[in-house]
Amino acid sequence: MAYLEMLARDYDLWAALDCESNAEADDRSDPQISRILQVVLVEIEQAGVFTAVSMSIASALLERSGPAINPWHLQSYGPAKAQIYPVVAARLLSSKLGVAHLAPVQNYFARLEFAQRLSQTVLGLDPALPASSQLNEIEKLEDAWRYVCRANLEASGAVRSCLIELGAEAPPITNLSANALLRAAERGERPCVDVSGNVTVPGWAENRKAKRVAVGRPANAYYRGLKQTVIIDNASTTGLGLKNLDGGIAGRMISVVLDSGEALSGMIMWSRGTAAGIKLDEQLSEDHALLRAVLN
């Protein structure tokens, strides 16, 4: 399948989600829509710097910048596959925000998935393939990641505009340095690969996740009107990892009550089987009882 035909197919798959609006219900008044948009914004912005890295690697591969760079760097440094947006997209598109407001977000996730697929294609290229054919595939890859850089910036701006329209507080830009890297990569520069072909990921990006500590404590979860007994598998200042949660759905709110009686509320960020990750509404202090093992 031709390059542009593949991209068109991927975009159509995203756009084919149920977009019917319910004229009787105005989701603009639903605080859940604002919460979901905030989580989607986090997913977009956390992928930003690694999108710039991927573009830098593709550009370096195209220019054959020495033996230090190789296609496997695409797998090591690429952004994570989208987990939140595929789950919540149908609900957002069926809200009163509509497709027009969310088109840049659709475009970003479609292009990201497409670029990730092309990266896997380049990783699997037959070494015996003529050099001209290999360069042709890498040229497509660089073009794809450059568009993802632009789409990432446009998507984050669109989500912020939606939040403002809903009357919700739009959080400050997570990292201006990441935006600068994206803009440089979009221009065709290689901000994350040095002259020797070494990948240079900023330290703040490598350490972007809060340190987690194993917990293994039972707790009560109040989710969708029901009480469940779960296990807090791990915790950080920003979130919890749960086990034994039945029916977890990304984008849904949940309350976890500790054996001390303290209630922690947050949103389910991901769910696999009976395991789930929770982003807390309010950060825990570093000396919180759940995190003391980190300090000892």
Short mmCIF file of C-alpha atoms in Angstrom, two decimals, residues 40-295:
data_model
loop_
_atom_site.label_atom_id
_atom_site.label_comp_id
_atom_site.label_asym_id
_atom_site.label_seq_id
_atom_site.Cartn_x
_atom_site.Cartn_y
_atom_site.Cartn_z
CA VAL A 40 -5.52 13.45 27.07
CA LEU A 41 -3.43 16.63 27.25
CA VAL A 42 -1.00 14.92 29.63
CA GLU A 43 -0.71 11.97 27.24
CA ILE A 44 0.04 14.27 24.30
CA GLU A 45 2.59 16.40 26.10
CA GLN A 46 4.42 13.50 27.73
CA ALA A 47 5.00 12.07 24.24
CA GLY A 48 6.33 15.37 22.92
CA VAL A 49 10.03 15.10 23.68
CA PHE A 50 10.20 11.49 22.51
CA THR A 51 8.51 12.51 19.27
CA ALA A 52 11.30 15.05 18.77
CA VAL A 53 13.85 12.31 19.54
CA SER A 54 12.28 9.99 16.95
CA MET A 55 12.37 12.71 14.30
CA SER A 56 16.02 13.43 15.16
CA ILE A 57 16.90 9.73 14.81
CA ALA A 58 15.07 9.42 11.48
CA SER A 59 16.89 12.50 10.17
CA ALA A 60 20.26 11.14 11.34
CA LEU A 61 19.55 7.78 9.69
CA LEU A 62 18.71 9.53 6.44
CA GLU A 63 21.96 11.49 6.54
CA ARG A 64 23.92 8.40 7.68
CA SER A 65 25.40 10.19 10.67
CA GLY A 66 28.01 7.62 11.61
CA PRO A 67 27.88 4.18 13.22
CA ALA A 68 26.62 5.48 16.58
CA ILE A 69 23.08 5.82 15.21
CA ASN A 70 21.07 2.79 14.10
CA PRO A 71 17.38 1.93 13.48
CA TRP A 72 17.03 0.19 16.86
CA HIS A 73 17.22 3.58 18.53
CA LEU A 74 13.71 4.15 17.16
CA GLN A 75 12.44 1.36 19.39
CA SER A 76 14.41 2.45 22.45
CA TYR A 77 13.53 6.15 22.37
CA GLY A 78 10.17 6.35 20.60
CA PRO A 79 7.04 7.67 22.37
CA ALA A 80 4.75 5.14 23.99
CA LYS A 81 1.76 3.87 22.05
CA ALA A 82 -1.37 5.86 22.87
CA GLN A 83 -3.40 4.23 25.66
CA ILE A 84 -5.82 6.87 26.90
CA TYR A 85 -7.16 8.53 23.75
CA PRO A 86 -8.28 5.33 21.98
CA VAL A 87 -10.45 4.55 25.01
CA VAL A 88 -12.02 7.99 25.46
CA ALA A 89 -12.15 9.19 21.83
CA ALA A 90 -15.72 8.06 21.12
CA ARG A 91 -17.03 9.87 24.18
CA LEU A 92 -15.20 13.07 23.33
CA LEU A 93 -16.36 12.99 19.72
CA SER A 94 -19.97 12.41 20.74
CA SER A 95 -19.86 15.41 23.10
CA LYS A 96 -20.93 18.89 22.06
CA LEU A 97 -17.31 19.72 21.37
CA GLY A 98 -17.66 17.80 18.13
CA VAL A 99 -15.23 16.63 15.49
CA ALA A 100 -14.26 20.12 14.30
CA HIS A 101 -12.78 21.06 17.67
CA LEU A 102 -11.03 17.73 18.07
CA ALA A 103 -9.75 17.31 14.49
CA PRO A 104 -6.16 18.29 15.45
CA VAL A 105 -6.23 15.66 18.23
CA GLN A 106 -7.52 13.02 15.81
CA ASN A 107 -4.85 14.03 13.33
CA TYR A 108 -2.08 13.76 15.93
CA PHE A 109 -2.95 10.27 17.16
CA ALA A 110 -3.48 9.00 13.61
CA ARG A 111 -0.10 10.34 12.50
CA LEU A 112 1.61 9.03 15.64
CA GLU A 113 0.29 5.52 15.05
CA PHE A 114 1.29 5.71 11.40
CA ALA A 115 4.84 6.88 12.21
CA GLN A 116 5.20 4.12 14.80
CA ARG A 117 4.17 1.57 12.18
CA LEU A 118 6.71 2.97 9.71
CA SER A 119 9.39 2.76 12.41
CA GLN A 120 8.68 -0.95 12.79
CA THR A 121 8.90 -1.33 9.01
CA VAL A 122 12.34 0.31 8.95
CA LEU A 123 13.47 -1.93 11.82
CA GLY A 124 12.48 -4.97 9.76
CA LEU A 125 14.16 -3.93 6.51
CA ASP A 126 16.15 -6.69 4.83
CA PRO A 127 19.87 -5.75 4.99
CA ALA A 128 20.20 -7.14 1.48
CA LEU A 129 17.77 -4.50 0.17
CA PRO A 130 19.49 -2.02 -2.18
CA ALA A 131 20.71 1.09 -0.41
CA SER A 132 18.46 3.30 -2.54
CA SER A 133 15.37 1.35 -1.44
CA GLN A 134 16.39 1.55 2.23
CA LEU A 135 16.92 5.31 1.97
CA ASN A 136 13.52 5.66 0.32
CA GLU A 137 11.84 4.03 3.34
CA ILE A 138 13.84 6.15 5.80
CA GLU A 139 12.90 9.28 3.86
CA LYS A 140 9.23 8.40 4.33
CA LEU A 141 9.91 7.81 8.02
CA GLU A 142 11.54 11.20 8.51
CA ASP A 143 8.62 12.88 6.75
CA ALA A 144 6.13 11.02 8.96
CA TRP A 145 7.85 11.96 12.25
CA ARG A 146 8.19 15.59 11.14
CA TYR A 147 4.42 15.74 10.69
CA VAL A 148 3.94 14.13 14.12
CA CYS A 149 6.04 16.92 15.68
CA ARG A 150 3.79 19.55 14.15
CA ALA A 151 0.63 17.61 14.97
CA ASN A 152 1.70 17.23 18.62
CA LEU A 153 1.97 20.99 19.04
CA GLU A 154 -1.34 21.59 17.25
CA ALA A 155 -3.14 18.91 19.27
CA SER A 156 -2.01 20.25 22.64
CA GLY A 157 -3.13 23.73 21.58
CA ALA A 158 -6.53 22.40 20.49
CA VAL A 159 -7.09 20.62 23.81
CA ARG A 160 -6.20 23.76 25.73
CA SER A 161 -8.69 25.73 23.62
CA CYS A 162 -11.39 23.15 24.36
CA LEU A 163 -10.70 23.39 28.09
CA ILE A 164 -10.99 27.18 27.97
CA GLU A 165 -14.27 26.91 26.04
CA LEU A 166 -15.60 24.55 28.71
CA GLY A 167 -14.68 27.03 31.40
CA ALA A 168 -12.10 24.68 32.85
CA GLU A 169 -8.63 25.66 33.94
CA ALA A 170 -6.05 24.88 31.28
CA PRO A 171 -2.84 23.78 33.00
CA PRO A 172 0.38 25.60 32.14
CA ILE A 173 2.53 24.11 29.39
CA THR A 174 4.28 21.16 30.99
CA ASN A 175 7.71 21.85 29.56
CA LEU A 176 8.70 24.73 27.30
CA SER A 177 11.96 22.93 26.51
CA ALA A 178 10.00 20.01 25.02
CA ASN A 179 8.08 22.47 22.83
CA ALA A 180 11.36 23.99 21.64
CA LEU A 181 12.68 20.53 20.73
CA LEU A 182 9.48 19.76 18.79
CA ARG A 183 9.69 23.00 16.84
CA ALA A 184 13.35 22.41 16.00
CA ALA A 185 12.60 18.85 14.86
CA GLU A 186 9.68 20.08 12.75
CA ARG A 187 12.09 22.44 10.96
CA GLY A 188 14.19 19.43 10.00
CA GLU A 189 16.89 19.90 12.61
CA ARG A 190 18.24 17.10 14.82
CA PRO A 191 18.00 18.54 18.34
CA CYS A 192 18.33 15.14 20.05
CA VAL A 193 21.19 13.60 18.04
CA ASP A 194 24.67 15.11 18.29
CA VAL A 195 27.24 15.47 15.48
CA SER A 196 28.69 12.03 16.26
CA GLY A 197 25.31 10.35 15.95
CA ASN A 198 24.72 9.87 19.68
CA VAL A 199 21.16 10.16 20.95
CA THR A 200 20.91 12.81 23.68
CA VAL A 201 17.64 12.65 25.61
CA PRO A 202 17.32 15.44 28.19
CA GLY A 203 17.72 14.25 31.76
CA TRP A 204 14.39 15.75 32.78
CA ALA A 205 12.71 13.53 30.18
CA GLU A 206 14.40 10.34 31.34
CA ASN A 207 13.35 11.10 34.93
CA ARG A 208 9.82 12.25 34.07
CA LYS A 209 8.08 9.60 36.17
CA ALA A 210 7.74 9.90 39.94
CA LYS A 211 9.57 7.20 41.87
CA ARG A 212 7.30 4.32 42.88
CA VAL A 213 7.43 2.12 45.96
CA ALA A 214 5.96 -1.35 46.38
CA VAL A 215 3.06 -1.29 48.85
CA GLY A 216 1.02 -4.52 48.80
CA ARG A 217 -1.73 -3.21 51.11
CA PRO A 218 -5.48 -3.93 50.88
CA ALA A 219 -7.88 -1.02 50.48
CA ASN A 220 -11.50 -0.33 49.56
CA ALA A 221 -12.21 1.10 46.13
CA TYR A 222 -15.45 2.94 45.38
CA TYR A 223 -15.95 2.73 41.66
CA ARG A 224 -19.11 3.19 39.56
CA GLY A 225 -21.27 3.11 42.69
CA LEU A 226 -19.85 -0.16 44.02
CA LYS A 227 -17.38 -1.02 46.76
CA GLN A 228 -14.53 -3.40 45.91
CA THR A 229 -11.60 -4.76 47.90
CA VAL A 230 -8.40 -4.07 45.99
CA ILE A 231 -4.66 -4.27 46.59
CA ILE A 232 -2.50 -1.15 46.32
CA ASP A 233 0.40 -2.71 44.47
CA ASN A 234 2.58 0.41 44.32
CA ALA A 235 2.39 4.14 44.93
CA SER A 236 4.14 7.39 44.07
CA THR A 237 3.46 11.01 44.90
CA THR A 238 1.26 11.25 41.80
CA GLY A 239 -0.50 7.91 41.51
CA LEU A 240 -1.38 4.38 42.60
CA GLY A 241 -1.07 0.98 40.97
CA LEU A 242 -4.01 -1.28 41.85
CA LYS A 243 -4.67 -5.01 41.60
CA ASN A 244 -7.99 -6.89 41.79
CA LEU A 245 -10.05 -4.01 40.38
CA ASP A 246 -13.03 -5.33 38.46
CA GLY A 247 -14.19 -3.50 35.33
CA GLY A 248 -11.62 -0.71 35.30
CA ILE A 249 -12.07 1.73 32.40
CA ALA A 250 -9.58 4.46 31.49
CA GLY A 251 -11.02 7.93 32.00
CA ARG A 252 -13.34 6.94 34.88
CA MET A 253 -13.12 8.40 38.37
CA ILE A 254 -12.35 6.22 41.38
CA SER A 255 -11.93 6.68 45.15
CA VAL A 256 -9.55 4.49 47.16
CA VAL A 257 -10.01 4.42 50.93
CA LEU A 258 -6.96 3.34 52.96
CA ASP A 259 -7.17 1.27 56.15
CA SER A 260 -6.51 4.52 58.02
CA GLY A 261 -9.77 5.89 56.64
CA GLU A 262 -8.06 8.39 54.29
CA ALA A 263 -9.76 8.65 50.90
CA LEU A 264 -7.68 9.22 47.77
CA SER A 265 -9.55 10.19 44.60
CA GLY A 266 -8.29 10.12 41.06
CA MET A 267 -8.80 8.99 37.49
CA ILE A 268 -8.04 5.60 35.95
CA MET A 269 -5.27 6.18 33.39
CA TRP A 270 -4.96 2.60 32.14
CA SER A 271 -6.46 -0.80 32.84
CA ARG A 272 -5.25 -4.29 31.90
CA GLY A 273 -7.25 -7.19 33.28
CA THR A 274 -7.74 -6.49 36.99
CA ALA A 275 -4.71 -4.16 37.20
CA ALA A 276 -5.07 -0.40 36.83
CA GLY A 277 -3.06 2.80 37.14
CA ILE A 278 -4.58 5.78 38.94
CA LYS A 279 -3.55 9.43 38.60
CA LEU A 280 -4.39 11.13 41.88
CA ASP A 281 -6.32 14.40 42.01
CA GLU A 282 -3.96 15.67 44.71
CA GLN A 283 -0.33 14.66 45.08
CA LEU A 284 0.82 12.79 48.16
CA SER A 285 3.48 14.31 50.35
CA GLU A 286 6.82 12.54 50.20
CA ASP A 287 6.44 11.47 53.86
CA HIS A 288 2.98 9.96 53.31
CA ALA A 289 2.52 6.56 54.98
CA LEU A 290 2.27 4.82 51.59
CA LEU A 291 5.65 6.19 50.54
CA ARG A 292 7.72 5.87 53.68
CA ALA A 293 9.50 2.80 52.35
CA VAL A 294 11.09 5.10 49.77
CA LEU A 295 12.70 7.17 52.49
#
